[in-house]
Amino acid sequence: MTENPQARRYRAHLSQFTTSILQKKNPWVVAFFAFSYPGFGHLLLHRYIAGFILILWETFINDMANVNLGILFTLTGDFTKAKEVMDERWLMLYVGIYMFGIWDSYRTTVDLNKQYILADHEDASISPTTMGAWDINFMDKRKPWVAVSWSALFPGLGHLYIHKVISGFFIFAYTVAIMYFGHIPEGIQFTMLGKFSEAKKVVDMQWLIYLPSIYFFILYDAYQSTVEYNLLFEKEMKKFLRENYQKKKFIFPF
């Protein structure tokens, strides 16, 4: 929620379920995550609807075209098998949306960086607490390593720690689905028992290959979001102290 109705731009918006903020980001970093997994670049920018749609589309079209299997066989040098498993009818539909996700992530980051500079200059007030029937959200300083640790334990938990409830539960449910369809828990169990041949048989590589991109993204996003929220908390506190505790006649030393 925001306090000043006259402000043109705001650095952040607190809702019951998440905190959306404007913060300068490297467009190439955002584009890289969009390249590694369509939709992740948009999640970094707090564009949840576009991000979720692109992620679900990636799951559908990738599975229909067997893109992950094609990547697997290509990396192992079996190019003939890679050609056989991939479905060209669906692959043609994959490329356009994939390239759009990368381009749109880069373009939006550049535009939002400009908006951040203007919003930071305007320095509009931000309500540090939002309370509703479903949840309570408030600005606070949290530890980045705690968010990373919970994310490493299971994707989504680190986001819940920093109150990114929308993306946290989505990533949590999405990872559960990936692990279920890929038979990954069974593969982990056989691996821990030393039955590596059984693990290879039971695991579906088409689904397993999703996990590295997911884990890399959630670790980075949990850490980076915590740092950004901490900076936002400090800026709001500094503004409050300047406006309420500093005497108007105070002479700054030069």
PDB file of C-alpha atoms in Angstrom:
ATOM      1  CA  MET A   1       0.000   0.000   0.000  1.00  0.00           C
ATOM      2  CA  THR A   2       1.146   3.589  -0.579  1.00  0.00           C
ATOM      3  CA  GLU A   3       0.709   6.677   1.529  1.00  0.00           C
ATOM      4  CA  ASN A   4       1.046   9.654  -0.825  1.00  0.00           C
ATOM      5  CA  PRO A   5      -1.804   9.837  -3.357  1.00  0.00           C
ATOM      6  CA  GLN A   6      -0.005  12.678  -5.186  1.00  0.00           C
ATOM      7  CA  ALA A   7       3.064  10.643  -6.092  1.00  0.00           C
ATOM      8  CA  ARG A   8       3.444   9.631  -9.745  1.00  0.00           C
ATOM      9  CA  ARG A   9       5.668   6.637  -9.120  1.00  0.00           C
ATOM     10  CA  TYR A  10       6.299   4.318  -6.198  1.00  0.00           C
ATOM     11  CA  ARG A  11       9.311   2.185  -5.392  1.00  0.00           C
ATOM     12  CA  ALA A  12       7.231  -0.612  -3.892  1.00  0.00           C
ATOM     13  CA  HIS A  13       3.765  -1.990  -3.256  1.00  0.00           C
ATOM     14  CA  LEU A  14       2.974  -4.184  -0.261  1.00  0.00           C
ATOM     15  CA  SER A  15       0.034  -6.556  -0.584  1.00  0.00           C
ATOM     16  CA  GLN A  16      -1.062  -9.369   1.698  1.00  0.00           C
ATOM     17  CA  PHE A  17       0.684 -11.942  -0.471  1.00  0.00           C
ATOM     18  CA  THR A  18       3.841 -10.335  -1.804  1.00  0.00           C
ATOM     19  CA  THR A  19       5.993  -7.231  -2.025  1.00  0.00           C
ATOM     20  CA  SER A  20       6.549  -5.831  -5.506  1.00  0.00           C
ATOM     21  CA  ILE A  21       9.429  -3.386  -5.796  1.00  0.00           C
ATOM     22  CA  LEU A  22      11.297  -1.381  -8.389  1.00  0.00           C
ATOM     23  CA  GLN A  23      15.021  -2.041  -8.181  1.00  0.00           C
ATOM     24  CA  LYS A  24      17.795  -1.607 -10.733  1.00  0.00           C
ATOM     25  CA  LYS A  25      18.686  -4.942 -12.313  1.00  0.00           C
ATOM     26  CA  ASN A  26      21.197  -6.033 -14.908  1.00  0.00           C
ATOM     27  CA  PRO A  27      19.180  -6.665 -18.099  1.00  0.00           C
ATOM     28  CA  TRP A  28      21.624  -9.368 -19.186  1.00  0.00           C
ATOM     29  CA  VAL A  29      21.131 -11.280 -15.931  1.00  0.00           C
ATOM     30  CA  VAL A  30      17.343 -11.193 -16.343  1.00  0.00           C
ATOM     31  CA  ALA A  31      17.690 -12.231 -19.992  1.00  0.00           C
ATOM     32  CA  PHE A  32      19.958 -15.109 -18.940  1.00  0.00           C
ATOM     33  CA  PHE A  33      17.332 -16.536 -16.598  1.00  0.00           C
ATOM     34  CA  ALA A  34      14.696 -16.135 -19.314  1.00  0.00           C
ATOM     35  CA  PHE A  35      17.086 -18.056 -21.578  1.00  0.00           C
ATOM     36  CA  SER A  36      17.617 -20.807 -18.995  1.00  0.00           C
ATOM     37  CA  TYR A  37      13.865 -21.199 -18.404  1.00  0.00           C
ATOM     38  CA  PRO A  38      11.065 -19.181 -20.042  1.00  0.00           C
ATOM     39  CA  GLY A  39       9.171 -17.184 -17.429  1.00  0.00           C
ATOM     40  CA  PHE A  40      11.950 -16.905 -14.851  1.00  0.00           C
ATOM     41  CA  GLY A  41      13.041 -13.531 -16.198  1.00  0.00           C
ATOM     42  CA  HIS A  42       9.523 -12.191 -15.711  1.00  0.00           C
ATOM     43  CA  LEU A  43       9.378 -13.535 -12.143  1.00  0.00           C
ATOM     44  CA  LEU A  44      12.552 -11.586 -11.342  1.00  0.00           C
ATOM     45  CA  LEU A  45      10.692  -8.455 -12.436  1.00  0.00           C
ATOM     46  CA  HIS A  46       7.589  -9.324 -10.326  1.00  0.00           C
ATOM     47  CA  ARG A  47       5.513  -9.847 -13.489  1.00  0.00           C
ATOM     48  CA  TYR A  48       3.804 -12.934 -12.136  1.00  0.00           C
ATOM     49  CA  ILE A  49       0.988 -13.492 -14.643  1.00  0.00           C
ATOM     50  CA  ALA A  50       3.291 -13.378 -17.671  1.00  0.00           C
ATOM     51  CA  GLY A  51       5.889 -15.453 -15.820  1.00  0.00           C
ATOM     52  CA  PHE A  52       3.482 -18.207 -14.765  1.00  0.00           C
ATOM     53  CA  ILE A  53       1.949 -18.456 -18.235  1.00  0.00           C
ATOM     54  CA  LEU A  54       5.372 -18.743 -19.883  1.00  0.00           C
ATOM     55  CA  ILE A  55       6.492 -21.381 -17.352  1.00  0.00           C
ATOM     56  CA  LEU A  56       3.380 -23.499 -17.906  1.00  0.00           C
ATOM     57  CA  TRP A  57       3.686 -23.077 -21.662  1.00  0.00           C
ATOM     58  CA  GLU A  58       7.328 -24.159 -21.484  1.00  0.00           C
ATOM     59  CA  THR A  59       6.328 -27.296 -19.592  1.00  0.00           C
ATOM     60  CA  PHE A  60       3.619 -28.179 -22.105  1.00  0.00           C
ATOM     61  CA  ILE A  61       5.498 -27.464 -25.328  1.00  0.00           C
ATOM     62  CA  ASN A  62       8.780 -28.920 -24.051  1.00  0.00           C
ATOM     63  CA  ASP A  63       7.076 -32.176 -23.153  1.00  0.00           C
ATOM     64  CA  MET A  64       5.237 -32.379 -26.487  1.00  0.00           C
ATOM     65  CA  ALA A  65       8.384 -31.647 -28.508  1.00  0.00           C
ATOM     66  CA  ASN A  66      10.731 -33.679 -26.236  1.00  0.00           C
ATOM     67  CA  VAL A  67      13.154 -30.763 -26.147  1.00  0.00           C
ATOM     68  CA  ASN A  68      14.847 -31.904 -22.931  1.00  0.00           C
ATOM     69  CA  LEU A  69      15.510 -35.362 -24.351  1.00  0.00           C
ATOM     70  CA  GLY A  70      16.908 -33.756 -27.480  1.00  0.00           C
ATOM     71  CA  ILE A  71      19.233 -31.649 -25.330  1.00  0.00           C
ATOM     72  CA  LEU A  72      20.302 -34.727 -23.354  1.00  0.00           C
ATOM     73  CA  PHE A  73      21.200 -36.765 -26.431  1.00  0.00           C
ATOM     74  CA  THR A  74      22.923 -33.763 -28.007  1.00  0.00           C
ATOM     75  CA  LEU A  75      25.126 -33.283 -24.937  1.00  0.00           C
ATOM     76  CA  THR A  76      26.043 -36.973 -24.988  1.00  0.00           C
ATOM     77  CA  GLY A  77      26.969 -36.760 -28.674  1.00  0.00           C
ATOM     78  CA  ASP A  78      24.111 -38.932 -29.941  1.00  0.00           C
ATOM     79  CA  PHE A  79      22.836 -36.490 -32.586  1.00  0.00           C
ATOM     80  CA  THR A  80      20.927 -39.144 -34.509  1.00  0.00           C
ATOM     81  CA  LYS A  81      18.890 -40.065 -31.436  1.00  0.00           C
ATOM     82  CA  ALA A  82      18.299 -36.381 -30.699  1.00  0.00           C
ATOM     83  CA  LYS A  83      16.743 -35.938 -34.143  1.00  0.00           C
ATOM     84  CA  GLU A  84      14.565 -38.993 -33.668  1.00  0.00           C
ATOM     85  CA  VAL A  85      13.054 -38.053 -30.298  1.00  0.00           C
ATOM     86  CA  MET A  86      12.228 -34.420 -31.097  1.00  0.00           C
ATOM     87  CA  ASP A  87       8.883 -33.623 -32.711  1.00  0.00           C
ATOM     88  CA  GLU A  88       9.328 -30.933 -35.382  1.00  0.00           C
ATOM     89  CA  ARG A  89       5.626 -30.044 -35.408  1.00  0.00           C
ATOM     90  CA  TRP A  90       5.757 -28.874 -31.816  1.00  0.00           C
ATOM     91  CA  LEU A  91       9.354 -27.626 -31.973  1.00  0.00           C
ATOM     92  CA  MET A  92       8.427 -24.936 -34.483  1.00  0.00           C
ATOM     93  CA  LEU A  93       5.917 -23.546 -31.973  1.00  0.00           C
ATOM     94  CA  TYR A  94       8.537 -23.640 -29.210  1.00  0.00           C
ATOM     95  CA  VAL A  95      11.080 -21.304 -30.779  1.00  0.00           C
ATOM     96  CA  GLY A  96       8.967 -18.150 -31.195  1.00  0.00           C
ATOM     97  CA  ILE A  97       7.664 -17.972 -27.611  1.00  0.00           C
ATOM     98  CA  TYR A  98      11.103 -18.883 -26.274  1.00  0.00           C
ATOM     99  CA  MET A  99      12.771 -15.978 -28.103  1.00  0.00           C
ATOM    100  CA  PHE A 100       9.985 -13.591 -27.081  1.00  0.00           C
ATOM    101  CA  GLY A 101      10.506 -14.421 -23.392  1.00  0.00           C
ATOM    102  CA  ILE A 102      14.182 -13.499 -23.627  1.00  0.00           C
ATOM    103  CA  TRP A 103      13.572 -10.298 -25.584  1.00  0.00           C
ATOM    104  CA  ASP A 104      10.671  -9.135 -23.425  1.00  0.00           C
ATOM    105  CA  SER A 105      12.607  -9.755 -20.206  1.00  0.00           C
ATOM    106  CA  TYR A 106      15.532  -7.659 -21.426  1.00  0.00           C
ATOM    107  CA  ARG A 107      13.319  -4.870 -22.779  1.00  0.00           C
ATOM    108  CA  THR A 108      11.185  -4.660 -19.638  1.00  0.00           C
ATOM    109  CA  THR A 109      14.239  -4.580 -17.377  1.00  0.00           C
ATOM    110  CA  VAL A 110      15.626  -1.576 -19.243  1.00  0.00           C
ATOM    111  CA  ASP A 111      12.287   0.236 -18.958  1.00  0.00           C
ATOM    112  CA  LEU A 112      11.807  -0.611 -15.272  1.00  0.00           C
ATOM    113  CA  ASN A 113      15.330   0.601 -14.478  1.00  0.00           C
ATOM    114  CA  LYS A 114      14.314   4.008 -15.834  1.00  0.00           C
ATOM    115  CA  GLN A 115      11.136   3.924 -13.760  1.00  0.00           C
ATOM    116  CA  TYR A 116      13.184   3.072 -10.675  1.00  0.00           C
ATOM    117  CA  ILE A 117      15.466   6.077 -11.145  1.00  0.00           C
ATOM    118  CA  LEU A 118      12.464   8.399 -11.405  1.00  0.00           C
ATOM    119  CA  ALA A 119      10.648   6.764  -8.470  1.00  0.00           C
ATOM    120  CA  ASP A 120      13.764   6.881  -6.294  1.00  0.00           C
ATOM    121  CA  HIS A 121      14.189  10.572  -7.089  1.00  0.00           C
ATOM    122  CA  GLU A 122      10.560  11.278  -6.186  1.00  0.00           C
ATOM    123  CA  ASP A 123      11.003   9.338  -2.926  1.00  0.00           C
ATOM    124  CA  ALA A 124       7.288   8.655  -2.334  1.00  0.00           C
ATOM    125  CA  SER A 125       6.156   7.364   1.051  1.00  0.00           C
ATOM    126  CA  ILE A 126       5.511   3.639   1.505  1.00  0.00           C
ATOM    127  CA  SER A 127       3.318   2.040   4.136  1.00  0.00           C
ATOM    128  CA  PRO A 128       5.603  -0.494   5.882  1.00  0.00           C
ATOM    129  CA  THR A 129       2.731  -2.773   6.932  1.00  0.00           C
ATOM    130  CA  THR A 130      -0.284  -4.288   5.195  1.00  0.00           C
ATOM    131  CA  MET A 131      -2.920  -6.213   7.114  1.00  0.00           C
ATOM    132  CA  GLY A 132      -5.891  -8.107   5.729  1.00  0.00           C
ATOM    133  CA  ALA A 133      -8.172 -11.033   6.341  1.00  0.00           C
ATOM    134  CA  TRP A 134      -5.788 -13.486   4.659  1.00  0.00           C
ATOM    135  CA  ASP A 135      -2.341 -12.416   5.767  1.00  0.00           C
ATOM    136  CA  ILE A 136      -0.070  -9.746   7.238  1.00  0.00           C
ATOM    137  CA  ASN A 137       2.879  -8.364   5.319  1.00  0.00           C
ATOM    138  CA  PHE A 138       5.472  -5.966   6.709  1.00  0.00           C
ATOM    139  CA  MET A 139       8.899  -4.636   5.804  1.00  0.00           C
ATOM    140  CA  ASP A 140      11.688  -6.114   7.873  1.00  0.00           C
ATOM    141  CA  LYS A 141      15.367  -7.002   7.581  1.00  0.00           C
ATOM    142  CA  ARG A 142      15.892 -10.681   6.857  1.00  0.00           C
ATOM    143  CA  LYS A 143      19.016 -12.769   6.358  1.00  0.00           C
ATOM    144  CA  PRO A 144      19.855 -13.718   2.752  1.00  0.00           C
ATOM    145  CA  TRP A 145      21.655 -16.921   3.764  1.00  0.00           C
ATOM    146  CA  VAL A 146      18.530 -18.137   5.584  1.00  0.00           C
ATOM    147  CA  ALA A 147      16.441 -17.631   2.433  1.00  0.00           C
ATOM    148  CA  VAL A 148      19.048 -19.489   0.360  1.00  0.00           C
ATOM    149  CA  SER A 149      19.221 -22.345   2.880  1.00  0.00           C
ATOM    150  CA  TRP A 150      15.469 -22.921   2.865  1.00  0.00           C
ATOM    151  CA  SER A 151      15.403 -22.705  -0.927  1.00  0.00           C
ATOM    152  CA  ALA A 152      18.151 -25.315  -1.140  1.00  0.00           C
ATOM    153  CA  LEU A 153      16.156 -27.616   1.138  1.00  0.00           C
ATOM    154  CA  PHE A 154      13.132 -27.354  -1.147  1.00  0.00           C
ATOM    155  CA  PRO A 155      12.253 -24.773  -3.840  1.00  0.00           C
ATOM    156  CA  GLY A 156       9.703 -22.229  -2.660  1.00  0.00           C
ATOM    157  CA  LEU A 157      10.458 -22.287   1.071  1.00  0.00           C
ATOM    158  CA  GLY A 158      12.967 -19.449   0.843  1.00  0.00           C
ATOM    159  CA  HIS A 159      10.398 -17.315  -0.950  1.00  0.00           C
ATOM    160  CA  LEU A 160       7.854 -17.973   1.780  1.00  0.00           C
ATOM    161  CA  TYR A 161      10.466 -16.840   4.329  1.00  0.00           C
ATOM    162  CA  ILE A 162      10.694 -13.421   2.656  1.00  0.00           C
ATOM    163  CA  HIS A 163       6.905 -13.325   2.135  1.00  0.00           C
ATOM    164  CA  LYS A 164       6.846 -13.835  -1.626  1.00  0.00           C
ATOM    165  CA  VAL A 165       3.802 -16.041  -1.107  1.00  0.00           C
ATOM    166  CA  ILE A 166       2.531 -16.040  -4.692  1.00  0.00           C
ATOM    167  CA  SER A 167       5.764 -17.131  -6.353  1.00  0.00           C
ATOM    168  CA  GLY A 168       6.725 -19.279  -3.354  1.00  0.00           C
ATOM    169  CA  PHE A 169       3.659 -21.524  -3.500  1.00  0.00           C
ATOM    170  CA  PHE A 170       3.762 -21.645  -7.298  1.00  0.00           C
ATOM    171  CA  ILE A 171       7.405 -22.768  -7.335  1.00  0.00           C
ATOM    172  CA  PHE A 172       6.688 -25.233  -4.517  1.00  0.00           C
ATOM    173  CA  ALA A 173       3.740 -26.845  -6.341  1.00  0.00           C
ATOM    174  CA  TYR A 174       5.549 -26.750  -9.685  1.00  0.00           C
ATOM    175  CA  THR A 175       8.611 -28.530  -8.268  1.00  0.00           C
ATOM    176  CA  VAL A 176       6.423 -31.176  -6.638  1.00  0.00           C
ATOM    177  CA  ALA A 177       4.798 -31.848 -10.031  1.00  0.00           C
ATOM    178  CA  ILE A 178       8.201 -32.062 -11.761  1.00  0.00           C
ATOM    179  CA  MET A 179       9.509 -34.495  -9.168  1.00  0.00           C
ATOM    180  CA  TYR A 180       6.348 -36.612  -9.310  1.00  0.00           C
ATOM    181  CA  PHE A 181       6.237 -37.006 -13.092  1.00  0.00           C
ATOM    182  CA  GLY A 182       9.989 -37.521 -13.241  1.00  0.00           C
ATOM    183  CA  HIS A 183       9.945 -40.208 -10.515  1.00  0.00           C
ATOM    184  CA  ILE A 184      12.790 -38.295  -8.894  1.00  0.00           C
ATOM    185  CA  PRO A 185      12.104 -39.312  -5.240  1.00  0.00           C
ATOM    186  CA  GLU A 186      12.357 -42.984  -6.279  1.00  0.00           C
ATOM    187  CA  GLY A 187      15.585 -42.229  -8.115  1.00  0.00           C
ATOM    188  CA  ILE A 188      17.019 -40.545  -5.030  1.00  0.00           C
ATOM    189  CA  GLN A 189      16.012 -43.508  -2.876  1.00  0.00           C
ATOM    190  CA  PHE A 190      17.700 -46.046  -5.203  1.00  0.00           C
ATOM    191  CA  THR A 191      20.796 -43.848  -5.424  1.00  0.00           C
ATOM    192  CA  MET A 192      21.120 -43.670  -1.632  1.00  0.00           C
ATOM    193  CA  LEU A 193      20.836 -47.474  -1.515  1.00  0.00           C
ATOM    194  CA  GLY A 194      23.570 -47.803  -4.107  1.00  0.00           C
ATOM    195  CA  LYS A 195      21.227 -49.207  -6.760  1.00  0.00           C
ATOM    196  CA  PHE A 196      22.347 -46.912  -9.565  1.00  0.00           C
ATOM    197  CA  SER A 197      21.051 -49.088 -12.393  1.00  0.00           C
ATOM    198  CA  GLU A 198      17.567 -49.075 -10.846  1.00  0.00           C
ATOM    199  CA  ALA A 199      17.777 -45.296 -10.408  1.00  0.00           C
ATOM    200  CA  LYS A 200      18.534 -44.870 -14.123  1.00  0.00           C
ATOM    201  CA  LYS A 201      15.581 -47.020 -15.093  1.00  0.00           C
ATOM    202  CA  VAL A 202      13.004 -45.330 -12.893  1.00  0.00           C
ATOM    203  CA  VAL A 203      13.936 -41.658 -13.484  1.00  0.00           C
ATOM    204  CA  ASP A 204      12.381 -39.872 -16.464  1.00  0.00           C
ATOM    205  CA  MET A 205      15.130 -37.633 -17.880  1.00  0.00           C
ATOM    206  CA  GLN A 206      12.610 -35.475 -19.763  1.00  0.00           C
ATOM    207  CA  TRP A 207      11.435 -34.175 -16.373  1.00  0.00           C
ATOM    208  CA  LEU A 208      14.686 -34.414 -14.419  1.00  0.00           C
ATOM    209  CA  ILE A 209      16.456 -31.908 -16.666  1.00  0.00           C
ATOM    210  CA  TYR A 210      14.077 -29.190 -15.457  1.00  0.00           C
ATOM    211  CA  LEU A 211      15.503 -29.274 -11.928  1.00  0.00           C
ATOM    212  CA  PRO A 212      18.964 -27.668 -12.442  1.00  0.00           C
ATOM    213  CA  SER A 213      17.411 -24.532 -13.949  1.00  0.00           C
ATOM    214  CA  ILE A 214      14.768 -24.378 -11.211  1.00  0.00           C
ATOM    215  CA  TYR A 215      17.265 -24.742  -8.375  1.00  0.00           C
ATOM    216  CA  PHE A 216      19.711 -22.222  -9.820  1.00  0.00           C
ATOM    217  CA  PHE A 217      16.931 -19.685 -10.256  1.00  0.00           C
ATOM    218  CA  ILE A 218      15.304 -20.045  -6.835  1.00  0.00           C
ATOM    219  CA  LEU A 219      18.662 -19.779  -5.029  1.00  0.00           C
ATOM    220  CA  TYR A 220      19.522 -16.596  -6.902  1.00  0.00           C
ATOM    221  CA  ASP A 221      16.041 -15.071  -6.610  1.00  0.00           C
ATOM    222  CA  ALA A 222      15.733 -15.829  -2.893  1.00  0.00           C
ATOM    223  CA  TYR A 223      19.106 -14.223  -2.170  1.00  0.00           C
ATOM    224  CA  GLN A 224      18.643 -11.216  -4.453  1.00  0.00           C
ATOM    225  CA  SER A 225      15.083 -10.531  -3.280  1.00  0.00           C
ATOM    226  CA  THR A 226      16.145 -10.596   0.369  1.00  0.00           C
ATOM    227  CA  VAL A 227      18.900  -8.074  -0.322  1.00  0.00           C
ATOM    228  CA  GLU A 228      16.504  -5.814  -2.232  1.00  0.00           C
ATOM    229  CA  TYR A 229      13.861  -5.990   0.513  1.00  0.00           C
ATOM    230  CA  ASN A 230      16.502  -5.108   3.111  1.00  0.00           C
ATOM    231  CA  LEU A 231      17.527  -2.051   1.074  1.00  0.00           C
ATOM    232  CA  LEU A 232      13.881  -1.020   0.766  1.00  0.00           C
ATOM    233  CA  PHE A 233      13.430  -1.360   4.528  1.00  0.00           C
ATOM    234  CA  GLU A 234      16.462   0.876   5.155  1.00  0.00           C
ATOM    235  CA  LYS A 235      15.257   3.534   2.717  1.00  0.00           C
ATOM    236  CA  GLU A 236      11.793   3.642   4.264  1.00  0.00           C
ATOM    237  CA  MET A 237      13.260   3.887   7.770  1.00  0.00           C
ATOM    238  CA  LYS A 238      15.674   6.658   6.787  1.00  0.00           C
ATOM    239  CA  LYS A 239      12.871   8.652   5.195  1.00  0.00           C
ATOM    240  CA  PHE A 240      10.688   8.242   8.284  1.00  0.00           C
ATOM    241  CA  LEU A 241      13.480   9.369  10.618  1.00  0.00           C
ATOM    242  CA  ARG A 242      14.340  12.376   8.445  1.00  0.00           C
ATOM    243  CA  GLU A 243      10.740  13.570   8.329  1.00  0.00           C
ATOM    244  CA  ASN A 244       9.833  12.965  11.982  1.00  0.00           C
ATOM    245  CA  TYR A 245      12.965  13.269  14.116  1.00  0.00           C
ATOM    246  CA  GLN A 246      15.267  15.794  12.489  1.00  0.00           C
ATOM    247  CA  LYS A 247      14.772  19.404  13.511  1.00  0.00           C
ATOM    248  CA  LYS A 248      13.881  21.774  10.709  1.00  0.00           C
ATOM    249  CA  LYS A 249      16.505  24.298  11.851  1.00  0.00           C
ATOM    250  CA  PHE A 250      19.297  21.754  11.844  1.00  0.00           C
ATOM    251  CA  ILE A 251      22.283  23.107   9.890  1.00  0.00           C
ATOM    252  CA  PHE A 252      24.079  20.518   7.824  1.00  0.00           C
ATOM    253  CA  PRO A 253      27.888  20.655   8.121  1.00  0.00           C
ATOM    254  CA  PHE A 254      29.630  21.326   4.827  1.00  0.00           C
TER     255      PHE A 254
END
